[in-house]
Coordinates of C-alpha atoms and ligand atoms in Angstrom, one line a residue:
X235 CA -5.5 -8.5 33.6
X236 CA -3.4 -5.4 33.0
X237 CA -1.3 -4.8 29.9
X238 CA 1.5 -3.0 31.8
X239 CA 4.3 -5.3 30.6
X240 CA 3.2 -5.1 26.9
X241 CA 2.8 -1.3 27.2
X242 CA 6.3 -0.9 28.7
X243 CA 8.0 -2.9 26.0
X244 CA 6.5 -0.8 23.2
X245 CA 8.0 2.2 21.4
X246 CA 5.9 3.8 18.7
X247 CA 7.6 6.6 16.8
X248 CA 8.0 8.4 13.5
X249 CA 11.1 9.4 11.5
X250 CA 10.8 12.8 10.0
X251 CA 13.1 14.8 7.7
X252 CA 13.3 17.0 4.7
X253 CA 13.3 14.8 1.6
X254 CA 16.7 13.3 0.9
X255 CA 18.2 13.7 4.3
X256 CA 18.2 9.9 4.7
X257 CA 14.9 8.9 6.3
X258 CA 14.3 5.9 4.1
X259 CA 17.9 4.7 4.5
X260 CA 17.8 5.1 8.3
X261 CA 14.4 3.2 8.5
X262 CA 15.9 0.4 6.5
X263 CA 19.0 0.1 8.6
X264 CA 16.9 0.1 11.8
X265 CA 14.9 -2.8 10.3
X266 CA 18.2 -4.6 9.4
X267 CA 19.5 -4.3 13.0
X268 CA 16.2 -5.4 14.3
X269 CA 16.5 -8.5 12.1
X270 CA 13.2 -7.6 10.5
X271 CA 14.8 -7.7 7.0
X272 CA 17.8 -9.5 5.7
X273 CA 19.1 -7.3 2.9
X274 CA 19.4 -3.6 2.3
X275 CA 17.1 -2.2 -0.4
X276 CA 14.2 -4.2 0.8
X277 CA 12.1 -1.3 2.1
X278 CA 9.9 0.4 -0.4
X279 CA 9.1 3.2 1.8
X280 CA 6.3 5.8 1.4
X281 CA 9.0 7.9 -0.2
X282 CA 8.0 9.4 -3.5
X283 CA 11.0 9.7 -5.7
X284 CA 12.0 13.1 -7.0
X285 CA 11.6 11.9 -10.5
X286 CA 8.0 11.2 -9.9
X287 CA 6.9 14.8 -9.1
X288 CA 5.2 15.2 -12.5
X289 CA 4.3 11.6 -12.9
X290 CA 1.3 10.9 -10.7
X291 CA 0.6 7.5 -12.1
X292 CA 4.0 6.6 -10.6
X293 CA 2.9 8.2 -7.4
X294 CA -0.2 6.1 -7.3
X295 CA 1.9 3.0 -7.9
X296 CA 4.2 4.0 -5.1
X297 CA 1.2 4.7 -2.8
X298 CA 0.0 1.2 -3.5
X299 CA 3.2 -0.5 -2.4
X300 CA 3.5 1.8 0.6
X301 CA 0.4 0.3 2.3
X302 CA 2.6 -2.4 3.8
X303 CA 5.3 0.1 4.9
X304 CA 2.9 2.6 6.5
X305 CA 3.8 0.9 9.8
X306 CA 6.8 -1.2 10.3
X307 CA 6.9 -3.2 13.5
X308 CA 9.9 -5.2 14.7
X309 CA 11.3 -6.7 17.8
X310 CA 14.7 -5.6 19.1
X311 CA 16.1 -6.8 22.5
X312 CA 12.6 -7.7 23.6
X313 CA 11.2 -4.3 22.7
X314 CA 8.4 -4.0 20.2
X315 CA 9.2 -1.1 18.0
X316 CA 6.6 0.5 15.6
X317 CA 8.0 2.9 13.1
X318 CA 5.4 5.0 11.4
X319 CA 6.3 6.0 7.9
X320 CA 5.7 9.5 6.8
X321 CA 5.7 10.6 3.2
X322 CA 8.6 12.8 2.3
X323 CA 6.8 14.7 -0.5
X324 CA 5.7 18.1 0.7
X325 CA 2.3 17.9 -1.1
X326 CA 1.5 15.1 1.4
X327 CA 2.5 17.1 4.5
X328 CA -0.9 16.7 6.0
X329 CA -0.6 13.0 6.0
X330 CA 2.6 13.4 8.0
X331 CA 0.9 15.8 10.5
X332 CA -1.8 13.2 11.1
X333 CA 0.6 10.4 11.4
X334 CA 2.5 12.3 14.1
X335 CA -0.7 12.2 16.3
X336 CA -0.2 8.4 16.4
X337 CA 3.5 8.6 17.4
X338 CA 4.8 8.9 21.0
X339 CA 8.2 10.2 19.9
X340 CA 10.1 11.3 16.9
X341 CA 13.6 11.0 15.3
X342 CA 14.5 13.9 13.1
X343 CA 17.1 13.2 10.4
X344 CA 19.3 16.1 9.3
X345 CA 21.8 16.1 6.5
X346 CA 25.1 17.4 7.8
X347 CA 25.8 19.4 4.7
X348 CA 22.4 20.9 4.2
X349 CA 21.6 21.6 7.9
X350 CA 18.0 22.5 8.8
X351 CA 15.8 22.6 5.8
X352 CA 12.3 24.1 5.4
X353 CA 10.3 20.9 5.8
X354 CA 12.2 19.9 8.9
X355 CA 11.2 23.2 10.4
X356 CA 7.5 22.8 9.7
X357 CA 7.4 19.2 11.0
X358 CA 9.4 19.9 14.2
X359 CA 7.1 22.9 14.8
X360 CA 4.1 20.5 14.9
X361 CA 6.0 18.1 17.3
X362 CA 6.9 21.0 19.6
X363 CA 3.3 22.1 19.8
X364 CA 2.5 18.7 21.2
X365 CA 5.7 18.4 23.2
X366 CA 6.6 15.2 21.6
X367 CA 10.1 14.0 22.7
X368 CA 12.6 14.5 19.8
X369 CA 15.9 12.8 19.1
X370 CA 18.1 14.4 16.4
X371 CA 20.2 12.2 14.1
X372 CA 22.8 14.1 12.0
X373 CA 23.3 12.0 8.9
X374 CA 25.8 11.7 6.1
X375 CA 28.9 12.3 8.3
X376 CA 30.9 10.5 5.6
X377 CA 30.4 13.6 3.5
X378 CA 31.9 17.1 4.0
X379 CA 29.4 19.2 5.9
X380 CA 28.8 21.9 8.4
X381 CA 30.9 22.2 11.6
X382 CA 29.2 20.3 14.4
X383 CA 29.0 23.3 16.8
X384 CA 27.6 25.6 14.1
X385 CA 25.0 22.9 13.1
X386 CA 23.9 22.6 16.7
X387 CA 23.5 26.4 16.9
X388 CA 21.4 26.3 13.7
X389 CA 19.2 23.5 15.1
X390 CA 18.6 25.5 18.3
X391 CA 17.8 28.6 16.4
X392 CA 15.7 27.3 13.5
X393 CA 14.0 24.4 15.2
X394 CA 13.7 26.1 18.6
X395 CA 15.0 23.0 20.3
X396 CA 17.3 22.8 23.3
X397 CA 19.9 20.2 22.4
X398 CA 22.6 18.2 24.0
X399 CA 25.0 16.0 21.9
X400 CA 25.2 12.5 23.3
X401 CA 27.8 11.6 20.7
X402 CA 30.5 13.7 19.1
X403 CA 32.0 13.3 15.6
X404 CA 35.7 13.1 14.9
X405 CA 36.1 15.0 11.7
X406 CA 33.8 14.5 8.7
X407 CA 33.8 13.8 5.0
X408 CA 36.8 11.8 3.8
X409 CA 38.6 12.5 7.0
X410 CA 35.7 11.2 9.2
X411 CA 37.1 8.8 11.8
X412 CA 34.1 8.0 14.0
X413 CA 32.2 9.2 17.0
X414 CA 32.9 9.4 20.7
X415 CA 29.8 8.5 22.7
X416 CA 29.6 11.0 25.5
X417 CA 26.8 9.1 27.2
X418 CA 28.3 5.7 27.3
X419 CA 32.0 6.9 27.1
X420 CA 32.9 4.8 24.2
X421 CA 34.7 5.3 20.9
X422 CA 33.4 3.9 17.7
X423 CA 35.7 4.0 14.7
X424 CA 34.4 4.4 11.2
X425 CA 35.2 2.2 8.2
X426 CA 33.3 3.2 5.1
X427 CA 30.8 0.7 3.7
X428 CA 31.4 -1.8 6.5
X429 CA 28.3 -4.0 7.1
X430 CA 29.6 -5.5 10.4
X431 CA 28.6 -3.6 13.4
X432 CA 31.6 -2.7 15.6
X433 CA 31.1 -2.4 19.3
X434 CA 32.5 0.8 20.8
X435 CA 35.8 0.8 22.7
X436 CA 35.2 1.8 26.3
X437 CA 37.2 5.0 27.1
X438 CA 36.4 6.3 30.5
X439 CA 38.9 9.1 30.4
X440 CA 39.7 10.9 27.2
X441 CA 43.2 11.7 28.5
X442 CA 44.0 8.0 28.2
X443 CA 47.0 7.6 25.8
X444 CA 45.1 4.9 23.9
X445 CA 43.0 7.6 22.4
X446 CA 46.1 9.0 20.7
X447 CA 46.8 5.6 19.3
X448 CA 43.4 5.3 17.8
X449 CA 43.0 8.9 16.6
X450 CA 46.5 10.2 16.1
X451 CA 46.6 14.0 15.7
X452 CA 42.8 14.2 16.0
X453 CA 42.9 13.0 19.6
X454 CA 43.6 16.5 21.0
X455 CA 40.9 18.1 19.0
X456 CA 38.4 15.5 20.3
X457 CA 39.5 16.3 23.9
X458 CA 39.0 20.0 23.4
X459 CA 35.6 19.6 21.7
X460 CA 34.3 17.3 24.4
X461 CA 35.4 19.7 27.1
X462 CA 33.6 22.5 25.3
X463 CA 30.5 20.3 24.8
X464 CA 30.4 19.5 28.5
X465 CA 30.8 23.1 29.4
X466 CA 28.2 24.5 27.0
X467 CA 25.4 22.0 26.7
X468 CA 23.2 20.9 29.5
X469 CA 23.6 17.4 31.1
X470 CA 21.2 15.0 29.5
X471 CA 18.3 14.1 31.7
X472 CA 15.7 11.5 30.5
X473 CA 12.8 13.4 32.1
X474 CA 13.6 16.6 30.4
X475 CA 13.8 14.8 27.1
X476 CA 10.5 13.0 27.8
X477 CA 8.8 16.4 28.5
X478 CA 10.0 17.5 25.0
X479 CA 12.3 20.1 26.5
X480 CA 15.7 18.7 25.6
X481 CA 16.7 16.8 22.5
X482 CA 19.7 14.5 22.4
X483 CA 21.8 14.6 19.2
X484 CA 23.6 11.7 17.6
X485 CA 25.9 11.7 14.6
X486 CA 26.3 9.0 12.0
X487 CA 26.0 7.8 8.5
X488 CA 22.9 5.7 7.8
X489 CA 24.2 4.5 4.4
X490 CA 27.4 3.2 6.0
X491 CA 25.5 1.6 9.0
X492 CA 27.4 4.0 11.2
X493 CA 25.9 5.3 14.4
X494 CA 22.6 3.5 13.7
X495 CA 22.9 0.8 16.3
X496 CA 24.0 3.3 18.8
X497 CA 21.0 5.4 18.0
X498 CA 18.7 2.3 18.4
X499 CA 20.3 1.2 21.6
X500 CA 19.9 4.6 23.2
X501 CA 16.4 5.0 21.7
X502 CA 15.0 1.9 23.4
X503 CA 16.4 3.0 26.7
X504 CA 15.2 6.6 26.7
X505 CA 12.2 6.8 24.3
X506 CA 8.7 6.8 25.8
X507 CA 6.5 3.8 26.0
X508 CA 3.0 4.5 24.8
X509 CA 1.5 7.6 26.4
X510 CA -2.2 8.5 26.8
X511 CA -4.3 10.8 24.7
X512 CA -6.8 13.5 25.5
X513 CA -10.4 12.9 24.5
X514 CA -13.1 15.5 24.6
X515 CA -14.0 14.3 28.1
X516 CA -10.8 13.2 29.8
X517 CA -7.3 12.0 29.5
X518 CA -7.2 8.3 28.6
X519 CA -4.3 6.2 29.9
X520 CA -2.8 3.2 28.1
X521 CA -3.1 0.9 31.1
X522 CA -6.8 1.3 31.3
X523 CA -8.7 -2.0 30.9
X524 CA -11.1 -0.8 28.2
X525 CA -10.1 -0.6 24.6
X526 CA -10.1 2.7 22.7
X527 CA -8.3 4.1 19.7
X528 CA -8.6 6.5 16.8
X529 CA -8.2 6.5 13.0
X530 CA -5.2 8.6 11.9
X531 CA -4.9 7.3 8.3
X532 CA -7.0 5.7 5.7
X533 CA -5.4 4.0 2.7
X534 CA -7.3 3.1 -0.3
X535 CA -6.9 -0.3 -1.9
X536 CA -5.2 0.2 -5.1
X537 CA -7.3 -2.5 -6.9
X538 CA -9.9 -0.5 -8.8
X539 CA -12.3 -3.5 -8.7
X540 CA -12.5 -3.3 -4.9
X541 CA -13.3 0.0 -3.4
X542 CA -12.2 -1.2 0.1
X543 CA -9.8 0.6 2.3
X544 CA -7.6 0.1 5.3
X545 CA -8.2 2.3 8.3
X546 CA -5.1 2.6 10.5
X547 CA -6.1 2.8 14.2
X548 CA -3.7 3.8 16.9
X549 CA -4.6 1.8 20.0
X550 CA -4.7 4.2 23.0
X551 CA -5.9 2.0 25.8
X552 CA -6.9 -1.6 26.7
X553 CA -6.6 -4.6 24.4
X554 CA -8.0 -4.7 20.9
X555 CA -9.5 -8.1 20.2
X556 CA -10.6 -9.7 16.9
X557 CA -14.3 -10.4 16.3
X558 CA -15.4 -8.2 19.3
X559 CA -18.0 -5.5 19.1
X560 CA -16.7 -2.0 19.4
X561 CA -18.5 1.3 19.3
X562 CA -17.9 3.6 16.4
X563 CA -18.7 7.0 18.0
X564 CA -19.5 9.1 15.0
X565 CA -21.9 6.6 13.5
X566 CA -23.1 5.4 16.9
X567 CA -22.9 1.9 15.6
X568 CA -21.3 -1.3 16.9
X569 CA -18.8 -2.8 14.5
X570 CA -16.6 -5.9 14.7
X571 CA -13.6 -6.8 12.8
X572 CA -12.9 -10.3 11.5
X573 CA -9.5 -9.6 10.0
X574 CA -7.6 -6.9 11.9
X575 CA -4.1 -6.6 10.5
X576 CA -0.8 -6.1 12.2
X577 CA 2.2 -4.8 10.3
X578 CA 5.6 -6.5 11.0
X579 CA 8.4 -5.2 8.8
X580 CA 6.9 -5.6 5.3
X581 CA 4.6 -8.4 6.3
X582 CA 0.9 -8.1 7.1
X583 CA -0.8 -10.7 9.3
X584 CA -4.1 -11.1 10.9
X585 CA -4.0 -10.9 14.7
X586 CA -6.2 -11.8 17.6
X587 CA -5.0 -9.2 20.1
X588 CA -3.1 -5.9 20.0
X589 CA -2.0 -3.5 22.7
X590 CA -1.6 0.3 23.3
X591 CA 1.0 1.8 21.0
X592 CA 0.2 -0.7 18.3
X593 CA -1.4 0.2 15.0
X594 CA -4.1 -2.1 13.8
X595 CA -5.2 -2.0 10.2
X596 CA -9.0 -2.4 9.8
X597 CA -10.6 -3.5 6.6
X598 CA -13.1 -0.7 5.8
X599 CA -15.9 -0.4 3.3
X600 CA -16.5 3.2 3.9
X601 CA -17.4 3.5 7.6
X602 CA -14.3 5.4 8.7
X603 CA -12.9 8.8 8.2
X604 CA -9.8 10.3 9.6
X605 CA -10.2 11.3 13.3
X606 CA -12.9 8.7 14.1
X607 CA -12.8 7.2 17.6
X608 CA -13.7 3.6 18.5
X609 CA -14.2 2.4 22.1
X610 CA -15.5 -0.5 24.1
X611 CA -18.6 1.6 24.8
X612 CA -17.5 4.8 26.4
X613 CA -18.9 8.0 24.8
X614 CA -15.9 10.1 24.0
X615 CA -13.9 11.3 21.0
X616 CA -10.2 11.8 20.6
X617 CA -8.9 15.2 19.9
X618 CA -5.9 16.4 18.0
X619 CA -6.4 15.6 14.3
X620 CA -7.2 19.1 13.0
X621 CA -7.7 20.1 9.4
X622 CA -5.5 22.9 8.3
X623 CA -6.6 25.7 6.0
X624 CA -5.5 24.5 2.6
X625 CA -3.1 26.4 0.3
X626 CA -4.7 25.8 -3.1
X627 CA -8.3 25.8 -4.2
X628 CA -10.4 24.9 -7.3
X629 CA -14.0 24.5 -8.1
X630 CA -14.8 20.9 -8.9
X631 CA -17.4 20.2 -11.6
X632 CA -19.0 17.1 -12.9
X633 CA -17.7 16.2 -16.4
X634 CA -20.0 13.2 -17.1
X635 CA -23.6 14.1 -16.3
X636 CA -24.8 10.5 -16.0
X637 CA -22.2 9.8 -13.3
X638 CA -23.2 12.5 -10.8
X639 CA -23.8 9.9 -8.0
X640 CA -20.5 8.2 -8.6
X641 CA -18.8 11.6 -8.5
X642 CA -20.5 12.6 -5.2
X643 CA -19.6 9.3 -3.6
X644 CA -16.0 9.4 -4.9
X645 CA -15.4 12.9 -3.6
X646 CA -17.0 12.0 -0.3
X647 CA -14.7 9.0 0.2
X648 CA -11.6 10.7 -0.9
X649 CA -12.3 13.5 1.6
X650 CA -12.8 10.9 4.3
X651 CA -9.3 9.6 3.5
X652 CA -8.0 13.1 4.0
X653 CA -6.7 13.5 0.4
X654 CA -8.1 17.1 0.3
X655 CA -10.9 19.2 1.9
X656 CA -14.3 19.9 0.4
X657 CA -16.2 23.2 1.0
X658 CA -19.7 23.8 -0.4
X659 CA -20.6 27.4 -1.1
X660 CA -23.6 28.3 1.2
X661 CA -25.3 30.3 -1.5
X662 CA -24.0 28.9 -4.7
X663 CA -23.9 25.3 -3.7
X664 CA -20.7 24.9 -5.7
X665 CA -18.1 22.5 -4.5
X666 CA -14.6 23.8 -3.8
X667 CA -11.7 21.5 -3.2
X668 CA -8.8 22.7 -1.1
X669 CA -5.4 21.0 -1.0
X670 CA -2.0 21.5 0.4
X671 CA -0.2 20.7 -2.9
X672 CA -0.8 20.8 -6.6
X673 CA -0.4 17.0 -6.9
X674 CA -3.6 16.2 -5.1
X675 CA -5.7 17.7 -7.9
X676 CA -4.2 15.2 -10.3
X677 CA -4.5 12.4 -7.8
X678 CA -8.2 13.2 -7.2
X679 CA -9.0 13.4 -10.9
X680 CA -7.2 10.2 -11.6
X681 CA -8.7 8.3 -8.7
X682 CA -12.3 9.5 -9.4
X683 CA -12.0 8.2 -12.9
X684 CA -10.3 4.9 -12.1
X685 CA -11.9 3.9 -8.8
X686 CA -15.4 5.5 -9.2
X687 CA -15.9 5.8 -12.9
X688 CA -16.6 9.5 -12.6
X689 CA -15.0 12.4 -14.5
X690 CA -14.5 15.8 -13.0
X691 CA -13.0 19.0 -14.2
X692 CA -11.5 21.8 -12.1
X693 CA -12.2 25.5 -12.6
X694 CA -10.3 28.4 -11.4
X695 CA -11.3 30.2 -8.2
X696 CA -9.6 33.2 -6.7
X697 CA -9.2 32.2 -3.1
X698 CA -6.5 33.0 -0.6
X699 CA -7.6 31.1 2.5
X700 CA -10.5 29.4 4.1
X701 CA -10.8 30.2 7.8
X702 CA -13.1 28.8 10.4
X703 CA -14.6 31.4 12.6
X704 CA -16.6 31.9 15.8
X705 CA -17.8 34.7 18.1
X706 CA -20.0 35.3 21.1
X707 CA -21.1 38.6 19.6
X708 CA -24.3 37.6 17.9
X709 CA -24.9 41.0 16.2
X710 CA -21.4 41.0 14.6
X711 CA -21.9 37.4 13.4
X712 CA -25.2 38.2 11.9
X713 CA -23.8 41.2 10.1
X714 CA -20.8 39.3 8.9
X715 CA -22.9 36.4 7.6
X716 CA -25.2 38.9 5.8
X717 CA -22.5 40.9 4.2
X718 CA -20.3 38.0 3.3
X719 CA -23.1 35.7 2.3
X720 CA -21.4 34.8 -1.0
X721 CA -18.1 34.1 0.7
X722 CA -19.3 31.6 3.3
X723 CA -19.1 27.9 2.7
X724 CA -19.7 24.8 4.7
X725 CA -17.0 22.3 5.5
X726 CA -17.4 18.5 5.7
X727 CA -18.4 18.6 9.3
X728 CA -21.1 21.2 8.6
X729 CA -19.2 24.1 10.0
X730 CA -19.0 27.5 8.4
X731 CA -15.8 28.8 6.8
X732 CA -15.0 32.2 5.4
X733 CA -13.6 32.2 1.9
X734 CA -11.1 35.1 1.9
X735 CA -10.2 35.9 -1.7
X736 CA -7.0 37.8 -0.6
X737 CA -4.9 38.5 2.4
X738 CA -6.2 42.0 2.3
X739 CA -9.8 40.8 2.4
X740 CA -9.0 38.7 5.4
X741 CA -7.3 41.5 7.2
X742 CA -10.2 43.8 6.5
X743 CA -12.6 41.3 7.9
X744 CA -10.5 40.9 11.0
X745 CA -10.3 44.7 11.5
X746 CA -14.0 45.3 11.0
X747 CA -15.3 42.3 13.0
X748 CA -13.1 42.7 16.1
X749 CA -15.2 40.2 18.1
X750 CA -15.0 37.4 15.5
X751 CA -12.1 35.0 15.8
X752 CA -10.7 33.6 12.6
X753 CA -8.9 30.2 12.7
X754 CA -6.5 28.5 10.3
X755 CA -7.0 25.0 11.8
X756 CA -10.3 23.3 12.4
X757 CA -9.6 22.6 16.1
X758 CA -9.9 25.6 18.3
Ligands
LIG975 P1 14.8 10.4 2.3 O1 14.0 9.1 2.6 O2 15.0 11.2 3.5 O3 14.2 11.2 1.2 O4 16.3 10.0 1.9 P2 16.9 8.6 1.5 O5 17.1 7.7 2.6 O6 16.3 8.1 0.2 O7 18.4 9.2 1.1 C1 18.6 10.1 0.1 C2 19.9 9.9 -0.6 O8 21.0 10.1 0.4 C3 20.1 8.5 -1.1 O9 20.9 8.6 -2.3 C4 20.9 7.8 0.0 O10 21.6 6.7 -0.5 C5 21.8 8.9 0.5 N1 22.2 8.7 1.8 C6 21.5 8.3 2.9 N2 22.3 8.2 4.0 C7 23.5 8.6 3.6 C8 24.8 8.7 4.3 O11 24.9 8.4 5.5 N3 25.9 9.1 3.5 C9 25.8 9.3 2.2 N4 26.9 9.7 1.5 N5 24.6 9.3 1.5 C10 23.5 8.9 2.2 P3 20.3 8.7 -3.7 O12 21.4 8.6 -4.7 O13 19.4 9.9 -3.9 O14 19.3 7.5 -3.8 P4 19.7 5.9 -4.0 O15 19.8 5.8 -5.5 O16 21.0 5.7 -3.3 O17 18.5 5.2 -3.4

C-alpha cells in the first residue's frame, strides 16, 4: 500500500531568523491557529534568552525543556504540519544547519526595523546551497521600520534571493493599517492586540471606491504601490518557488496575530510536501515502499541518573513501524524500537506508524550519532550532514586521573551528539576540541562532570582552522604529511585534518602544495 495520501498532506519546515526577529512568537501563533495550543505563552521554544548568555546552567535547563519543542506537529485543515525548532543562539548554529537537512522548506522571519541581520544571511546561504524553498515573513509591522521597497531590495542584495511580495503593507508603526493580499486580492485591516482573526475583505479591483472608505488618504498610496509592485516584481509561480528560485514575501505582526493566518493558509497551499533525499548510491523518493531515514539531531536526557538520549530521525521513505527490525548502517546491526515517539505540539506520544516527512524520536543508549542512516535493509547512507571547520579550539585534558574512562566515554558521546568536534593529534595523541561558539566549552565541562562524573580542563592552543584535505598527487601528499607531521590530526571518522595555526600558514600550504585541495567542510 502506498503512502501517497499521507505524504501529500505533510509539510515539514523550519522557521529561521536572527535572534529576536520573532521566530518564537510566530511559532507559537502558528500553533494557536492550528489549535495545537490554547493560550499564548505556552511554547517554551529552543530559544535561549539573551540574559542566559553567561549562565550556562540556565542554558542547560532550557535545553532540557526544549526536547519537547524540538519538533512541533499539528494538524491544520487536514494538513499535518511539522515545525522543526532551531536554536536562535549563534553558538548553536551547527544545530540549526543540521536541522535544516530535515526540513523541506523554510520560513525566514525578518524584523522590519532591523532588516537583514548577520545570522539570517548565514542561514539563508545554507538554504540556498540546497535550493530549499523559502518564504519570507516581515515581522513587527506595528513598529516603525524600513520602507517596504527598500527592505525588499536589501533582501535581494544581502540574501541573494529573488523575491515577489504576495501581500503589501499599508503604512507601518503606529499608522499601520493592514495589508493588501496581492495573491488573493483581499484587504485585511489591522487592530492592535486583537486576538480574533479577521477574514480579509475581497477587493478585486483596487480602484473600487470602497478602498477609499476603508483606508482614507492611504488608498491612493496603496494603489500606486501595488501598481509599482506588479510592474517591478515577477509574477508568483509555485514551481519557481519550489525550485528555490523565487521567494514570496508576506508582511505582518506575529505578536498581534496579524498576517499569520494568511501566511499559514498560503503556506499549506504552496509549500512542498516531503521531498526525497540523496543517498550515496541513489535518490530515494518518499513514496517508495521501504522505510529509510537519517538522524539529524541527538538530544541528551537531562536526568543525570540516566544517560539515555533521544535520536531524532527524519523519515525519508516508506512507513516506520514500531517493534520492527531496521538496519543501522554504520554499526551493521539490526535494531528495533519499542517506544518510538511522535511530537505533537508540546506533547510526546508513542506511535505505531509514521510517514515520510515525520520526525520520529528514538530512545537511544549510545548507538546513534548524527548523520546515521537506518533502512529496512538497503545498504546506503544519506549524505548532506557535513561537519564544518570549527572556529575555536582547545586542548582537553583529564583533570581526575581515576576517571579517564568516564572522560573518554563522555567526550565520545558528546561528540556523537554534535556538541563539538574532536581531533586527535597524529603525533602527540593530544585531544583537541573544536567548537563554533565559546559556550560549548562550558557546556562540555559541565556535562562531563554532571553526566559522566569526569573532570576536564582546557588548555590553550594556537589554531586558526582545521581543514580536511585530499589529493591525487601522491608525492605531494607524502611530502606534506612528512613536513607537517606535527600539524596533522585525525577526526572522529578517522580522516586526516590539517591544523593550520594561522591564516598565513594555511595560505602558504595552499601555495606550496598546489595539487592538494583543502576543505572547510567534511563533505567534499
Ligand atoms: P526570536 O524567537 O526570533 O528570538 O524572537 P521572539 O519571538 O522571542 O521575539 C523577540 C521579541 O520581539 C519579543 O519581545 C516579542 O514579544 C517581540 N515581538 C515578536 N513579534 C512582534 C511583533 O509583531 N511586534 C512587536 N512589536 N514585537 C514583536 P521581548 O520583549 O524580547 O520578549 P517577551 O518578554 O515579550 O517574551
